[in-house]
Coordinates of C-alpha atoms in Angstrom, one line a residue:
M1366 CA 0.0 0.0 0.0
E1367 CA 1.5 3.3 -1.0
L1368 CA 1.0 6.1 1.4
P1369 CA -0.2 9.5 -0.1
H1370 CA 2.3 12.3 -0.2
E1371 CA 1.9 14.7 2.7
A1372 CA 0.0 17.9 1.8
G1373 CA 1.9 21.1 1.4
E1374 CA 5.1 19.7 -0.2
G1375 CA 7.3 22.5 -1.5
P1376 CA 9.4 25.3 0.1
R1377 CA 9.6 24.6 3.8
G1378 CA 10.5 28.1 5.0
P1379 CA 8.1 30.0 7.3
R1380 CA 5.7 32.4 5.6
G1381 CA 5.8 35.9 7.1
P1382 CA 3.0 38.5 6.8
Q1383 CA 2.7 39.7 3.2
E1384 CA 3.2 43.4 2.5
L1385 CA 0.3 45.2 0.9
P1386 CA 0.9 46.7 -2.5
P1387 CA 1.7 50.4 -2.5
G1388 CA -1.3 52.7 -2.7
R1389 CA -3.7 50.0 -1.5
P1390 CA -5.6 50.9 1.7
G1391 CA -5.0 48.6 4.6
L1392 CA -7.8 47.0 6.5
Q1393 CA -6.0 46.0 9.6
K1394 CA -8.9 44.6 11.5
S1395 CA -10.2 42.5 8.6
S1396 CA -6.6 41.3 7.8
V1397 CA -6.1 40.2 11.4
C1398 CA -9.4 38.3 11.4
S1399 CA -8.6 36.7 8.1
R1400 CA -5.2 35.7 9.2
S1401 CA -6.5 34.2 12.5
Y1402 CA -9.2 32.4 10.6
F1403 CA -6.7 31.0 8.2
V1404 CA -4.4 29.8 11.0
V1405 CA -7.3 28.0 12.7
V1406 CA -8.4 26.4 9.5
M1407 CA -4.9 25.2 8.7
V1408 CA -4.5 23.7 12.2
F1409 CA -7.6 21.7 11.7
V1410 CA -6.5 20.7 8.2
H1411 CA -3.2 19.5 9.4
L1412 CA -4.8 17.6 12.3
Y1413 CA -7.1 15.9 9.8
I1414 CA -4.2 15.0 7.5
I1415 CA -2.2 13.6 10.4
N1416 CA -5.2 11.5 11.5
V1417 CA -5.7 10.2 8.0
I1418 CA -2.0 9.3 7.7
A1419 CA -2.1 7.6 11.1
L1420 CA -5.1 5.6 10.0
L1421 CA -3.4 4.6 6.8
L1422 CA -0.3 3.5 8.7
Y1423 CA -2.4 1.4 11.0
V1424 CA -4.2 -0.4 8.2
H1425 CA -0.9 -0.7 6.3
W1426 CA 0.7 -2.3 9.4
N1427 CA -2.1 -4.8 10.0
N1428 CA -2.2 -5.8 6.4
G1429 CA 1.4 -6.8 6.5
G1430 CA 3.3 -3.7 5.5
E1431 CA 4.2 -4.6 1.9
P1432 CA 4.5 -1.7 -0.6
G1433 CA 1.8 -2.0 -3.2
A1434 CA 0.4 -5.2 -1.7
R1435 CA -3.1 -5.9 -0.5
G1436 CA -3.1 -8.1 2.5
A1437 CA 0.5 -9.2 2.2
P1438 CA 2.8 -9.9 5.1
P1439 CA 5.8 -7.8 6.0
E1440 CA 9.2 -7.9 4.3
G1441 CA 11.5 -10.7 5.0
D1442 CA 13.9 -13.1 3.4
G1443 CA 11.8 -16.3 4.2
A1444 CA 14.6 -17.7 6.2
P1445 CA 13.7 -20.8 8.2
G1446 CA 12.7 -20.3 11.8
T1447 CA 12.1 -16.6 11.4
Q1448 CA 8.9 -14.9 12.1
S1449 CA 8.1 -11.2 11.8
R1450 CA 6.1 -9.2 14.3
P1451 CA 2.8 -9.1 12.4
E1452 CA 3.1 -12.8 11.8
R1453 CA 3.5 -13.4 15.5
A1454 CA 0.5 -11.3 16.1
H1455 CA -1.5 -13.5 13.8
S1456 CA -0.1 -16.8 15.1
G1457 CA -3.4 -17.7 16.7
A1458 CA -6.5 -19.2 15.0
S1459 CA -8.9 -16.4 15.7
S1460 CA -9.5 -15.5 12.0
L1461 CA -8.4 -16.5 8.5
H1462 CA -7.2 -14.0 6.0
R1463 CA -8.6 -14.2 2.5
L1464 CA -7.0 -12.4 -0.5
E1465 CA -9.3 -10.2 -2.5
G1466 CA -9.9 -11.2 -6.1
I1467 CA -11.5 -7.9 -7.1
K1468 CA -12.3 -9.1 -10.7
V1469 CA -10.9 -11.6 -13.2
G1470 CA -7.7 -10.3 -14.6
H1471 CA -6.9 -8.1 -11.6
K1472 CA -3.2 -7.9 -10.8
Q1473 CA -1.5 -7.1 -7.5
K1474 CA 2.1 -7.1 -6.4
L1475 CA 3.4 -9.1 -3.4
E1476 CA 6.8 -9.3 -1.9
L1477 CA 7.3 -13.0 -0.8
G1478 CA 10.9 -13.0 0.4
Q1479 CA 14.4 -12.1 -0.6
R1480 CA 12.9 -8.7 -1.7
R1481 CA 11.5 -10.2 -4.9
I1482 CA 8.3 -8.7 -6.1
H1483 CA 5.8 -11.2 -7.5
E1484 CA 2.7 -10.3 -9.6
I1485 CA -0.4 -12.2 -8.7
E1486 CA -3.4 -12.4 -11.1
T1487 CA -7.0 -13.3 -10.4
L1488 CA -8.0 -16.1 -12.7
S1489 CA -11.6 -16.6 -11.3
L1490 CA -13.8 -15.5 -8.5
K1491 CA -15.7 -18.8 -8.3
P1492 CA -13.5 -20.4 -7.0
L1493 CA -11.3 -17.6 -5.7
L1494 CA -8.3 -18.5 -7.8
F1495 CA -4.9 -16.8 -8.4
E1496 CA -1.8 -17.4 -10.5
I1497 CA 1.7 -16.3 -9.6
P1498 CA 4.4 -16.7 -12.3
H1499 CA 8.0 -17.3 -11.1
F1500 CA 6.9 -18.3 -7.6
L1501 CA 9.6 -21.0 -7.7
S1502 CA 13.0 -20.6 -9.4
E1503 CA 14.2 -23.1 -11.9
E1504 CA 16.7 -24.4 -9.4
E1505 CA 14.0 -24.9 -6.7
C1506 CA 11.8 -26.8 -9.2
K1507 CA 14.7 -29.1 -10.1
L1508 CA 15.6 -29.7 -6.5
L1509 CA 12.0 -30.7 -5.6
I1510 CA 12.0 -33.2 -8.4
H1511 CA 15.3 -34.6 -7.3
L1512 CA 14.3 -34.9 -3.7
A1513 CA 11.1 -36.7 -4.7
Q1514 CA 13.1 -39.1 -6.9
L1515 CA 15.5 -39.8 -4.0
K1516 CA 12.6 -40.6 -1.6
G1517 CA 10.8 -42.7 -4.2
L1518 CA 7.4 -42.4 -5.7
Q1519 CA 4.4 -44.7 -5.5
K1520 CA 1.3 -45.1 -7.6
S1521 CA -1.4 -42.6 -6.6
Q1522 CA -4.7 -44.2 -5.5
I1523 CA -8.0 -43.1 -4.2
L1524 CA -9.7 -44.8 -1.2
P1525 CA -8.8 -48.5 -1.0
T1526 CA -11.7 -50.7 -1.6
D1527 CA -11.6 -52.6 1.8
E1528 CA -11.5 -49.4 3.8
Y1529 CA -14.5 -48.0 1.8
E1530 CA -16.5 -51.2 2.4
E1531 CA -15.6 -51.2 6.1
A1532 CA -16.8 -47.5 6.4
M1533 CA -20.0 -48.4 4.5
E1534 CA -20.7 -51.2 7.0
K1535 CA -20.5 -48.7 9.9
I1536 CA -23.3 -46.6 8.5
E1537 CA -26.8 -47.7 9.5
I1538 CA -28.9 -46.6 6.6
S1539 CA -31.8 -48.2 4.8
Q1540 CA -32.0 -49.0 1.1
A1541 CA -34.7 -46.4 0.7
D1542 CA -32.5 -43.7 2.3
I1543 CA -29.6 -44.7 0.0
F1544 CA -32.0 -44.4 -3.0
N1545 CA -33.1 -41.0 -1.9
L1546 CA -29.5 -39.8 -1.6
L1547 CA -28.7 -41.0 -5.1
D1548 CA -32.0 -39.7 -6.6
H1549 CA -30.7 -36.2 -7.2
N1550 CA -33.9 -34.9 -8.9
Q1551 CA -36.2 -36.8 -6.6
D1552 CA -38.2 -38.2 -9.5
G1553 CA -38.4 -41.7 -8.0
Q1554 CA -35.9 -43.2 -10.6
L1555 CA -32.2 -43.5 -10.8
Q1556 CA -30.7 -42.4 -14.1
L1557 CA -27.2 -43.4 -15.1
K1558 CA -25.7 -40.0 -14.5
E1559 CA -27.1 -39.9 -11.0
V1560 CA -25.4 -43.2 -10.2
L1561 CA -22.2 -42.1 -12.0
T1562 CA -21.7 -39.2 -9.5
H1563 CA -21.4 -41.8 -6.6
T1564 CA -19.4 -44.6 -8.2
R1565 CA -15.9 -42.9 -8.3
L1566 CA -14.7 -44.2 -4.9
G1567 CA -13.8 -47.7 -3.9
S1568 CA -11.7 -49.3 -6.6
G1569 CA -10.7 -45.9 -8.0
R1570 CA -12.0 -46.8 -11.4
W1571 CA -13.5 -44.1 -13.6
M1572 CA -17.0 -45.3 -14.5
T1573 CA -18.7 -44.6 -17.7
P1574 CA -22.4 -45.2 -18.7
D1575 CA -21.2 -48.4 -20.4
N1576 CA -19.5 -49.5 -17.2
I1577 CA -22.6 -49.0 -15.2
R1578 CA -24.7 -51.1 -17.6
E1579 CA -22.1 -53.9 -17.4
M1580 CA -22.3 -53.7 -13.6
Y1581 CA -26.1 -53.8 -13.6
A1582 CA -26.0 -56.9 -15.8
A1583 CA -23.5 -58.6 -13.5
V1584 CA -25.5 -58.1 -10.3
K1585 CA -28.9 -58.4 -12.1
A1586 CA -29.9 -54.9 -11.1
D1587 CA -31.8 -53.8 -14.2
P1588 CA -34.2 -56.5 -15.3
N1589 CA -35.6 -54.6 -18.3
G1590 CA -32.2 -53.2 -19.4
D1591 CA -33.3 -49.6 -19.7
G1592 CA -30.5 -48.2 -17.5
V1593 CA -33.0 -46.8 -15.0
L1594 CA -33.7 -48.2 -11.6
S1595 CA -37.0 -47.8 -9.7
L1596 CA -37.2 -47.8 -5.9
E1597 CA -38.7 -51.3 -6.0
E1598 CA -35.8 -52.6 -8.1
F1599 CA -33.3 -50.9 -5.9
K1600 CA -34.7 -52.4 -2.7
E1601 CA -34.1 -55.9 -4.2
L1602 CA -30.4 -55.2 -4.5
N1603 CA -27.5 -55.9 -2.1
I1604 CA -25.3 -52.9 -2.1
K1605 CA -22.3 -55.0 -1.2
D1606 CA -22.6 -56.8 -4.5
F1607 CA -21.8 -53.5 -6.2
H1608 CA -18.6 -53.1 -4.2
R1609 CA -17.6 -56.7 -4.7
Y1610 CA -18.1 -56.3 -8.4
M1611 CA -16.0 -53.2 -8.6
G1612 CA -13.3 -54.7 -6.5
S1613 CA -13.1 -57.8 -8.6
Q1614 CA -12.5 -55.9 -11.9
E1615 CA -9.0 -55.6 -13.1
V1616 CA -8.5 -52.1 -14.6
Q1617 CA -5.8 -50.5 -16.6
M1618 CA -4.0 -47.4 -15.3
S1619 CA -5.7 -45.3 -17.9
E1620 CA -9.1 -46.3 -16.5
L1621 CA -8.4 -45.0 -13.0
V1622 CA -9.7 -41.8 -11.6
R1623 CA -6.1 -40.8 -11.2
N1624 CA -3.1 -42.1 -13.2
S1625 CA 0.1 -40.7 -11.6
Q1626 CA 2.8 -41.3 -9.0
H1627 CA 3.5 -39.3 -5.9
T1628 CA 5.5 -38.9 -2.7
W1629 CA 5.5 -36.6 0.3
L1630 CA 8.3 -34.3 1.3
Y1631 CA 8.5 -33.2 5.0
Q1632 CA 8.6 -29.4 5.5
G1633 CA 8.8 -29.1 9.3
E1634 CA 11.7 -28.2 11.5
G1635 CA 14.9 -29.8 10.3
A1636 CA 13.7 -30.2 6.7
H1637 CA 15.7 -29.1 3.7
Q1638 CA 16.2 -25.3 3.7
V1639 CA 14.4 -24.9 0.3
L1640 CA 11.4 -26.8 1.6
R1641 CA 11.4 -24.6 4.7
T1642 CA 11.7 -21.4 2.6
I1643 CA 8.8 -22.4 0.4
R1644 CA 6.6 -23.0 3.4
Q1645 CA 7.6 -19.5 4.8
R1646 CA 6.8 -18.1 1.3
I1647 CA 3.3 -19.6 1.5
I1648 CA 2.7 -18.0 4.9
K1649 CA 3.5 -14.7 3.3
L1650 CA 1.4 -15.4 0.2
T1651 CA -1.8 -16.5 2.1
H1652 CA -1.2 -14.3 5.2
L1653 CA -2.6 -17.2 7.3
P1654 CA -1.4 -17.9 10.8
P1655 CA 2.0 -19.5 10.7
A1656 CA 0.9 -22.1 13.3
I1657 CA -1.9 -23.3 10.9
V1658 CA 0.5 -23.5 7.9
E1659 CA 3.2 -25.2 9.8
N1660 CA 0.9 -27.9 11.1
S1661 CA -0.6 -28.7 7.7
E1662 CA 0.3 -31.5 5.3
P1663 CA 3.8 -32.0 4.0
M1664 CA 4.4 -31.1 0.3
Q1665 CA 3.2 -33.7 -2.2
V1666 CA 5.2 -34.1 -5.4
V1667 CA 3.4 -35.8 -8.3
R1668 CA 4.7 -37.2 -11.6
Y1669 CA 2.3 -37.7 -14.6
D1670 CA 3.8 -39.7 -17.4
Q1671 CA 2.5 -39.6 -20.9
G1672 CA -1.1 -40.7 -20.6
G1673 CA -1.3 -39.5 -17.0
H1674 CA -4.4 -37.6 -15.9
Y1675 CA -6.6 -36.8 -12.9
H1676 CA -10.3 -36.6 -13.5
A1677 CA -12.1 -33.5 -12.0
H1678 CA -12.5 -33.7 -8.3
M1679 CA -12.4 -31.4 -5.2
D1680 CA -9.5 -31.5 -2.8
S1681 CA -11.8 -31.6 0.3
G1682 CA -15.3 -32.6 1.1
P1683 CA -18.1 -31.1 3.2
V1684 CA -17.8 -31.7 6.9
F1685 CA -20.9 -33.2 8.5
P1686 CA -21.5 -35.0 11.9
E1687 CA -20.7 -38.2 9.9
T1688 CA -17.3 -36.9 8.8
S1689 CA -14.2 -35.6 10.6
C1690 CA -11.1 -33.8 9.6
T1691 CA -8.1 -36.1 9.2
H1692 CA -5.6 -33.7 10.8
T1693 CA -7.6 -32.7 13.9
K1694 CA -8.7 -36.3 14.5
L1695 CA -5.1 -37.2 15.2
V1696 CA -5.4 -35.4 18.6
T1697 CA -9.1 -35.2 19.4
N1698 CA -9.8 -38.9 19.1
E1699 CA -13.2 -38.4 17.5
T1700 CA -14.8 -41.4 15.9
A1701 CA -16.5 -41.0 12.5
P1702 CA -16.9 -43.5 9.6
F1703 CA -15.6 -41.0 7.1
E1704 CA -12.7 -38.6 7.1
T1705 CA -11.8 -35.7 4.8
S1706 CA -8.7 -33.7 4.6
C1707 CA -10.2 -30.3 5.2
R1708 CA -7.9 -28.5 2.8
Y1709 CA -8.9 -24.8 3.2
V1710 CA -6.3 -23.7 0.6
T1711 CA -4.6 -25.5 -2.3
V1712 CA -1.3 -24.2 -3.6
L1713 CA -0.1 -26.0 -6.8
F1714 CA 3.3 -25.6 -8.3
Y1715 CA 4.3 -26.5 -11.8
L1716 CA 7.8 -27.9 -11.7
N1717 CA 8.5 -28.3 -15.4
N1718 CA 7.2 -27.2 -18.8
V1719 CA 5.0 -29.9 -20.3
T1720 CA 5.5 -30.7 -24.0
G1721 CA 1.9 -31.6 -24.6
G1722 CA -1.3 -31.4 -22.5
G1723 CA -1.3 -31.5 -18.7
E1724 CA -3.3 -28.4 -18.1
T1725 CA -5.2 -27.9 -14.9
T1726 CA -8.8 -27.5 -15.7
F1727 CA -11.6 -25.9 -13.7
P1728 CA -14.7 -27.0 -15.6
I1729 CA -17.2 -24.8 -14.0
A1730 CA -15.1 -21.8 -12.9
D1731 CA -17.2 -18.6 -12.7
N1732 CA -20.4 -20.4 -13.8
R1733 CA -23.5 -18.4 -12.9
T1734 CA -25.0 -21.5 -11.2
Y1735 CA -23.8 -24.9 -10.2
D1736 CA -25.7 -28.2 -10.7
E1737 CA -23.9 -31.4 -10.3
M1738 CA -26.1 -33.2 -12.7
S1739 CA -25.4 -30.6 -15.4
L1740 CA -21.8 -31.8 -15.5
I1741 CA -23.0 -34.9 -17.5
Q1742 CA -24.9 -34.1 -20.6
N1743 CA -25.4 -37.1 -23.0
D1744 CA -22.0 -38.4 -23.9
V1745 CA -20.1 -35.4 -22.5
D1746 CA -18.8 -35.6 -18.9
L1747 CA -17.1 -32.3 -18.1
R1748 CA -15.2 -34.1 -15.3
D1749 CA -13.6 -36.5 -17.8
T1750 CA -10.1 -35.0 -18.2
R1751 CA -9.0 -37.6 -20.7
K1752 CA -11.7 -36.7 -23.3
H1753 CA -13.3 -33.3 -22.5
C1754 CA -10.7 -31.0 -20.9
D1755 CA -11.2 -28.6 -23.8
K1756 CA -14.9 -28.1 -22.9
G1757 CA -14.1 -26.7 -19.4
N1758 CA -14.4 -23.0 -18.6
L1759 CA -10.8 -22.4 -17.5
R1760 CA -7.5 -24.2 -18.2
V1761 CA -4.2 -23.3 -16.7
K1762 CA -1.2 -24.2 -18.8
P1763 CA 1.8 -25.7 -16.9
R1764 CA 4.8 -23.3 -16.8
Q1765 CA 7.8 -24.1 -14.8
G1766 CA 7.9 -22.1 -11.5
T1767 CA 4.3 -20.8 -11.8
A1768 CA 2.0 -21.4 -8.8
V1769 CA -1.7 -21.3 -8.7
F1770 CA -3.7 -21.3 -5.5
W1771 CA -7.3 -21.3 -4.6
Y1772 CA -9.7 -21.5 -1.6
N1773 CA -11.6 -24.8 -1.4
Y1774 CA -14.1 -23.4 1.1
L1775 CA -16.1 -20.2 1.3
S1776 CA -16.0 -17.9 4.3
N1777 CA -18.6 -18.2 7.0
G1778 CA -18.9 -14.5 7.2
K1779 CA -17.1 -14.5 10.6
G1780 CA -13.6 -14.9 9.5
W1781 CA -13.6 -18.7 9.5
V1782 CA -14.2 -21.7 7.2
G1783 CA -17.6 -21.9 5.7
E1784 CA -19.2 -24.3 3.2
L1785 CA -17.3 -26.2 0.6
D1786 CA -16.9 -24.2 -2.6
E1787 CA -18.3 -26.5 -5.3
Y1788 CA -16.8 -24.3 -8.0
S1789 CA -13.3 -25.5 -6.9
L1790 CA -13.9 -28.7 -9.0
H1791 CA -10.6 -29.2 -10.9
G1792 CA -8.6 -31.9 -12.6
G1793 CA -5.4 -32.6 -14.5
C1794 CA -5.8 -32.9 -18.2
L1795 CA -4.3 -35.8 -20.2
V1796 CA -0.6 -35.6 -20.7
T1797 CA -0.3 -36.2 -24.5
Q1798 CA 3.5 -35.8 -24.8
G1799 CA 6.4 -35.8 -22.3
V1800 CA 6.2 -35.8 -18.5
K1801 CA 4.5 -33.5 -16.1
W1802 CA 5.8 -32.7 -12.6
I1803 CA 3.8 -30.7 -10.0
A1804 CA 3.8 -30.2 -6.3
N1805 CA 1.0 -29.5 -3.9
N1806 CA 0.9 -27.7 -0.6
W1807 CA -2.4 -27.9 1.2
I1808 CA -3.3 -25.8 4.2
N1809 CA -5.5 -27.7 6.6
V1810 CA -8.2 -25.9 8.7
D1811 CA -11.0 -27.6 10.6
P1812 CA -14.4 -25.8 9.9
N1813 CA -14.9 -26.4 13.7
R1814 CA -12.9 -23.5 15.1
L1815 CA -12.7 -25.0 18.6
R1816 CA -11.3 -28.3 17.2
Q1817 CA -8.7 -26.4 15.2
I1818 CA -7.6 -24.3 18.2
R1819 CA -7.4 -27.5 20.4
F1820 CA -5.3 -29.2 17.7
Q1821 CA -2.9 -26.3 17.5
Q1822 CA -2.6 -26.2 21.3
E1823 CA -1.8 -29.9 21.3
M1824 CA 0.8 -29.5 18.6
A1825 CA 2.4 -26.6 20.4
L1826 CA 2.7 -28.7 23.6
Y1827 CA 4.1 -31.6 21.5
G1828 CA 6.7 -29.3 19.9
K1829 CA 8.1 -28.4 23.4
E1830 CA 8.6 -32.1 24.3
D1831 CA 12.2 -33.3 23.9
T1832 CA 11.7 -37.1 23.8
D1833 CA 12.8 -39.8 21.5
S1834 CA 9.2 -40.5 20.6
Q1835 CA 8.8 -37.1 19.1
S1836 CA 9.9 -38.3 15.7
E1837 CA 7.0 -40.8 15.6
W1838 CA 4.5 -38.0 15.9
T1839 CA 5.9 -35.8 13.1
L1840 CA 3.3 -34.8 10.5
D1841 CA 5.5 -36.4 7.8
K1842 CA 4.6 -39.8 9.3
S1843 CA 1.1 -38.8 10.4
Y1844 CA 0.2 -38.1 6.8
K1845 CA 2.4 -40.9 5.2
D1846 CA -0.5 -43.3 4.7
V1847 CA -3.3 -40.8 4.5
H1848 CA -4.0 -39.6 0.9
L1849 CA -7.7 -38.8 0.6
D1850 CA -8.5 -37.1 -2.7
L1851 CA -12.3 -36.8 -3.1

């Protein structure tokens, strides 16, 4: 934020009383009154200006103190273990800062460390999505790829089938209730596209209308073969038969919801200096409390080979009484059949230039309205990133060092996490040539403010412990086997 120049710039010498021109009659009383009136007015004007400047300085200080930045944190070099005064003031979890998008195409400048000015551009308002070129240097990108290769990558998967079945068994729900949940338009019948929206978990297979018809035939779910199930037909089914069928099918990598490899890189105390610096840079970018960012997931590095893709999904899910946040559940011991990762913010980095394909698509960005069923029209499924990426509203081309970040949740109007932003639906388009490397940083916040505060208090206490068991509690290990992409 640039402060306005003070009023009255120019010669600073004191102004004495001006002499009247020769031959002009002097009106001493009037002149004295005018001069007194002028002095009083100028005193009030200067007081007003001083108050305005003080107010601007106050706002400037609380917004982070960056020249020309809106809501940016103060200057710093991003060195590990350092924290500036405003960041310490915001280290609690009383409120969550959100950058202003203003309008699509709006650009603002931020200083994110080492006195480098970065330009951030608003790509969409639904979801609130930004792009920052040159967020990472070429050397940083290459290092992240190197560290990921050293640690070793594994095939990316969605929820394992056995865990999904186990979770389903814990839910006491009737066939009629399941039918009503699936029957999106409440017309008493299940169309193929209504079923398609709920068959992307379990085996991780991407289901098409033909796949659904094959499954119906295998479990004898659709006697007349019209692809539509009535409530009476649905009640005759055993839901477990569907899961067994999906689990028994051998699928190719290209048929999965996600076709990639990934690993996790720890960013906490003692991590590689570049990983620590990136985390500090994210604190400055988002202006979120450092304690929240530091206690979030490690960095995920992902490799997509030629033919790799990730069908459109959301990084988090809605949080209901039947669900809990993975990160806070670690310390609150709450029991719930389903968990979600509660990723308030996604920061995605492109680590290389992709020869062909590999864009990040936001199929419904800035749509006027959202209707899940409208994503599937006839043979076009906007979530299918292998076939229909070109039909989405927004595509971001991978460019080495560029970062994009967005909010997966809306604000609740009180400075905290609100409802899931369904417009944050996104996916990775098919890589048609070459290899694609990306990295993800997710900032985890529990929509339940008290649970989040309790989690941070527990983690702060843990951080003060100096025991051999401390390494077993590090977030790197806590998240090692947890990879929930919904």
